[in-house]
Amino acid sequence: MIRDAAATFLSERCDSAALRKAIDRDVGADPAQYAALWQQIREEMGWCSLTVPEHLDGMGLGQVERVLLMEQLGRRLAPVPYLASACLATDALQYAAHGAAQQRYLPALASGQLSAALALPVAAGWNPQACQVMVRRDGDAYVLHGSVAQVPGADQADLLLVPARWYGAEDTFALFAIDMPARGVSVEALQTLDQTRRIARLTLDNVRLDAAARIDVPQQLQAGLQLTTTLAALALAAEQVGSAQQCLDLTLAYVSERTQFGRVIASFQAVKHRCAEMMVKLESARSLVYGAAGIAHTENSVDSAAALQELALEVACAKSAANEALFFCAQEAIQLHGGVGFTWEYDPQLYFKRAQAARVWFGDDAACHERIAAALCDSRSPAADARRSAASTTAAGHEDDNFRADFSAWMQANLQGEFAPLRHRGGPGDEDADPVGRKAWERKLASGGWTCVGWPQQYGGRGLSLAQQVIYHEEYARAGGPGRMGHIGEGLIGPTLIAYGSEDQKQRFLPGICNGSVLWCQGYSEPNAGSDLANVQTRAVQDPESGDWLVTGQKVWTSLAHDSQWIFVLARCEPGSRGNRGLIFLLMPLAQAGVEIRPIRQLSGSAEFNEVFFDGARAKACDVVGAAGEGWKIAMALLGFERGLSTLGQQMHFLHELDMVIAAARANGSLQQPLIRHRLARAWVGLRSMRYNALRMLSGSGDGQLGRESLIYKYYWSNWHRALGELAMDVLGADGNLVQADDIRRSRLQGLFLFSRADTIYAGTNEIQLNIIAERGLGMPKEARAQS
């Protein structure tokens, strides 16, 4: 409701024409436009009361609601001091001021009677060393002197909140409230590149204030201001996401109308891919912003330094991603608008200027990355190990501590002895590691009831809640659980059979998956049907006597086929059919005449992929899932299940790999190189984005259908993982070229580097993924067609 109401109001009151009338001198700028919109927001909409506590006449809502609103304000570049007054100043009063000041000012701010500004330099946020305002006592009064170069909203404020450093005790501070206008206070409006945000220089020339003007609680002032600016950075990141969304929307509208060479340019693949890249950066930033907002919603307390540090780290990730997303989307909007994108008349220039200004406020890229690197990598930082160990302990705000403890204890007790060598083995690029031991591990898991935990109990699962499934995958990976040889059965064909299979199929196939005795592989890709899966040529012809299906053809890149007993196969059952019509989804035993499996050796030297040849192999009539001709529907539903909870376990495996890279960098000293630290921080941002994006995916439909946020996931993680492999080799340096079998870390990082080359190819190449994002996520044309 908050989002929709804000979107409707701002589309009516702050469209492009209204915005330009408020800011653009060339079209007769009317300063009253500023004031009118700001008054409507304060008095009619009541948005300034959003996060003010109810006992102080506010709504008492939290950061999730705030970022919903800020995103909409960002879409329209609303030229109002909401960030300055309703975020910065309001939060400073809540977290750093004493009760009397809160009673005096917060109800007036909530009702819209007052507008306020917090006198902090926007580039630094709360940085004690950057405070240039000094204060001294003069009897019962205080005297302030100094300046602040750039204060948002200061020239519109009825109330200024000014932090000041004590003369003679420069590590201590105080906070003062100055009702405007005031003697000795000069506010100079500044000319800005981004005309949508008003900024002023504040100068205090021996300003004399009475004792009541000091409003801070000394013991919580600095933590309160740190929390205030951290939440402001989060609000700004949400605003940036909204602006990035508008850049994408403006671009889609333009490319869908602009024609060249007889076609709308939205049909050109180069244009589609650039728009898809905009969506990838936008959605990844949105995931981080809302993930951080969820933490801030429950942890915005200055009572816990650890909670504040944790929140600051999450916000640094969100701000870094939002900086990148808005700047990229704004520059692409200009490029894809062509010549008109460079004109004053079209709106992309407004967003481009906002992008540049916003990315240096409250945490530029360098500051965000150094904060992350310090917490992630520095041995001197007490947060380093705790940060990594706590990286995924929050299950989207739904904890089940007893369940976590039980499963963690089981893993610790059982991943011992014969299974100890399996820790952290069998992941991507390492799937051929000790198949005998890992098969035994599958049976061990089953004996403890730890397979298929999300399945309904009637089919042999535990029926765990979503939160508990998140915990399960995290704790499994954290304990070093080996790559699951049963994951194709448990995560793909099992859920597909539960959703679409017959009762007979469920009774025959699900128990073997649950008890770890039957392993499955996937028969989708073919030499001429990889990313173009609908081009499958494997044929299935029905035997008129038995009703069984006889299959002829070839599947390729079939993971672990040589260790599996069954395969599910997508085949063409209607002669002459093309594309996704006329397909059938079959369940087939591999141990039969007419099936040949040939391993494929990869550039890494391992051979977990296979070719599978069918020459009249048989699938029983009772082993067709759905009906003949419905194969595509079943196949697509299965791929939807692939983007599920197991992704959280995958991310914990990625975390382990990142830890190995950090350990290698620490061992050879490259951890102190600024560029390496920057890249490690970016890797962490990507990992957190994947986590929050996965949680968004899991909050959607459970029927296997893909939501918009799901569309970016494969493209995002595969490119992230490939970049991590490159980073690993850059950390190793010249030693990365030497093969040394007894150096396990080096061998694993070399394997990561080599195998990650496949990540952006299998399960849909980068290029196909961008097509999917553009066509399904953005509604762009599937192919270029000349206009009639």
CSV table of C-alpha atoms in Angstrom, one decimal, residues 23 25 34 120-122 148-156 186-203 361:
chain,number,residue,atom,x,y,z
A,23,ILE,CA,14.2,22.9,-11.4
A,25,ARG,CA,15.5,27.8,-15.3
A,34,TYR,CA,9.4,22.8,-4.7
A,120,LEU,CA,27.0,16.6,8.3
A,121,PRO,CA,29.2,16.6,5.2
A,122,VAL,CA,27.4,14.3,2.8
A,148,VAL,CA,30.0,22.5,6.8
A,149,ALA,CA,30.6,22.5,3.1
A,150,GLN,CA,27.6,20.6,1.7
A,151,VAL,CA,24.4,20.1,3.8
A,152,PRO,CA,21.4,18.7,2.0
A,153,GLY,CA,18.1,20.6,2.7
A,154,ALA,CA,19.7,23.3,4.8
A,155,ASP,CA,18.3,26.2,2.9
A,156,GLN,CA,14.8,24.7,3.3
A,186,SER,CA,24.6,31.7,7.3
A,187,VAL,CA,23.1,29.3,4.8
A,188,GLU,CA,24.3,29.7,1.2
A,189,ALA,CA,22.4,27.7,-1.5
A,190,LEU,CA,24.9,26.1,-3.9
A,191,GLN,CA,24.7,25.6,-7.6
A,192,THR,CA,24.7,21.9,-8.3
A,193,LEU,CA,25.2,19.6,-11.2
A,194,ASP,CA,22.3,17.5,-10.0
A,195,GLN,CA,19.5,20.2,-9.9
A,196,THR,CA,17.0,17.8,-8.3
A,197,ARG,CA,18.7,18.0,-4.9
A,198,ARG,CA,19.3,21.3,-3.1
A,199,ILE,CA,22.5,21.6,-1.1
A,200,ALA,CA,23.8,24.5,0.9
A,201,ARG,CA,27.0,25.6,2.6
A,202,LEU,CA,26.5,26.2,6.3
A,203,THR,CA,28.6,28.8,8.2
A,361,TRP,CA,27.2,10.5,-0.7
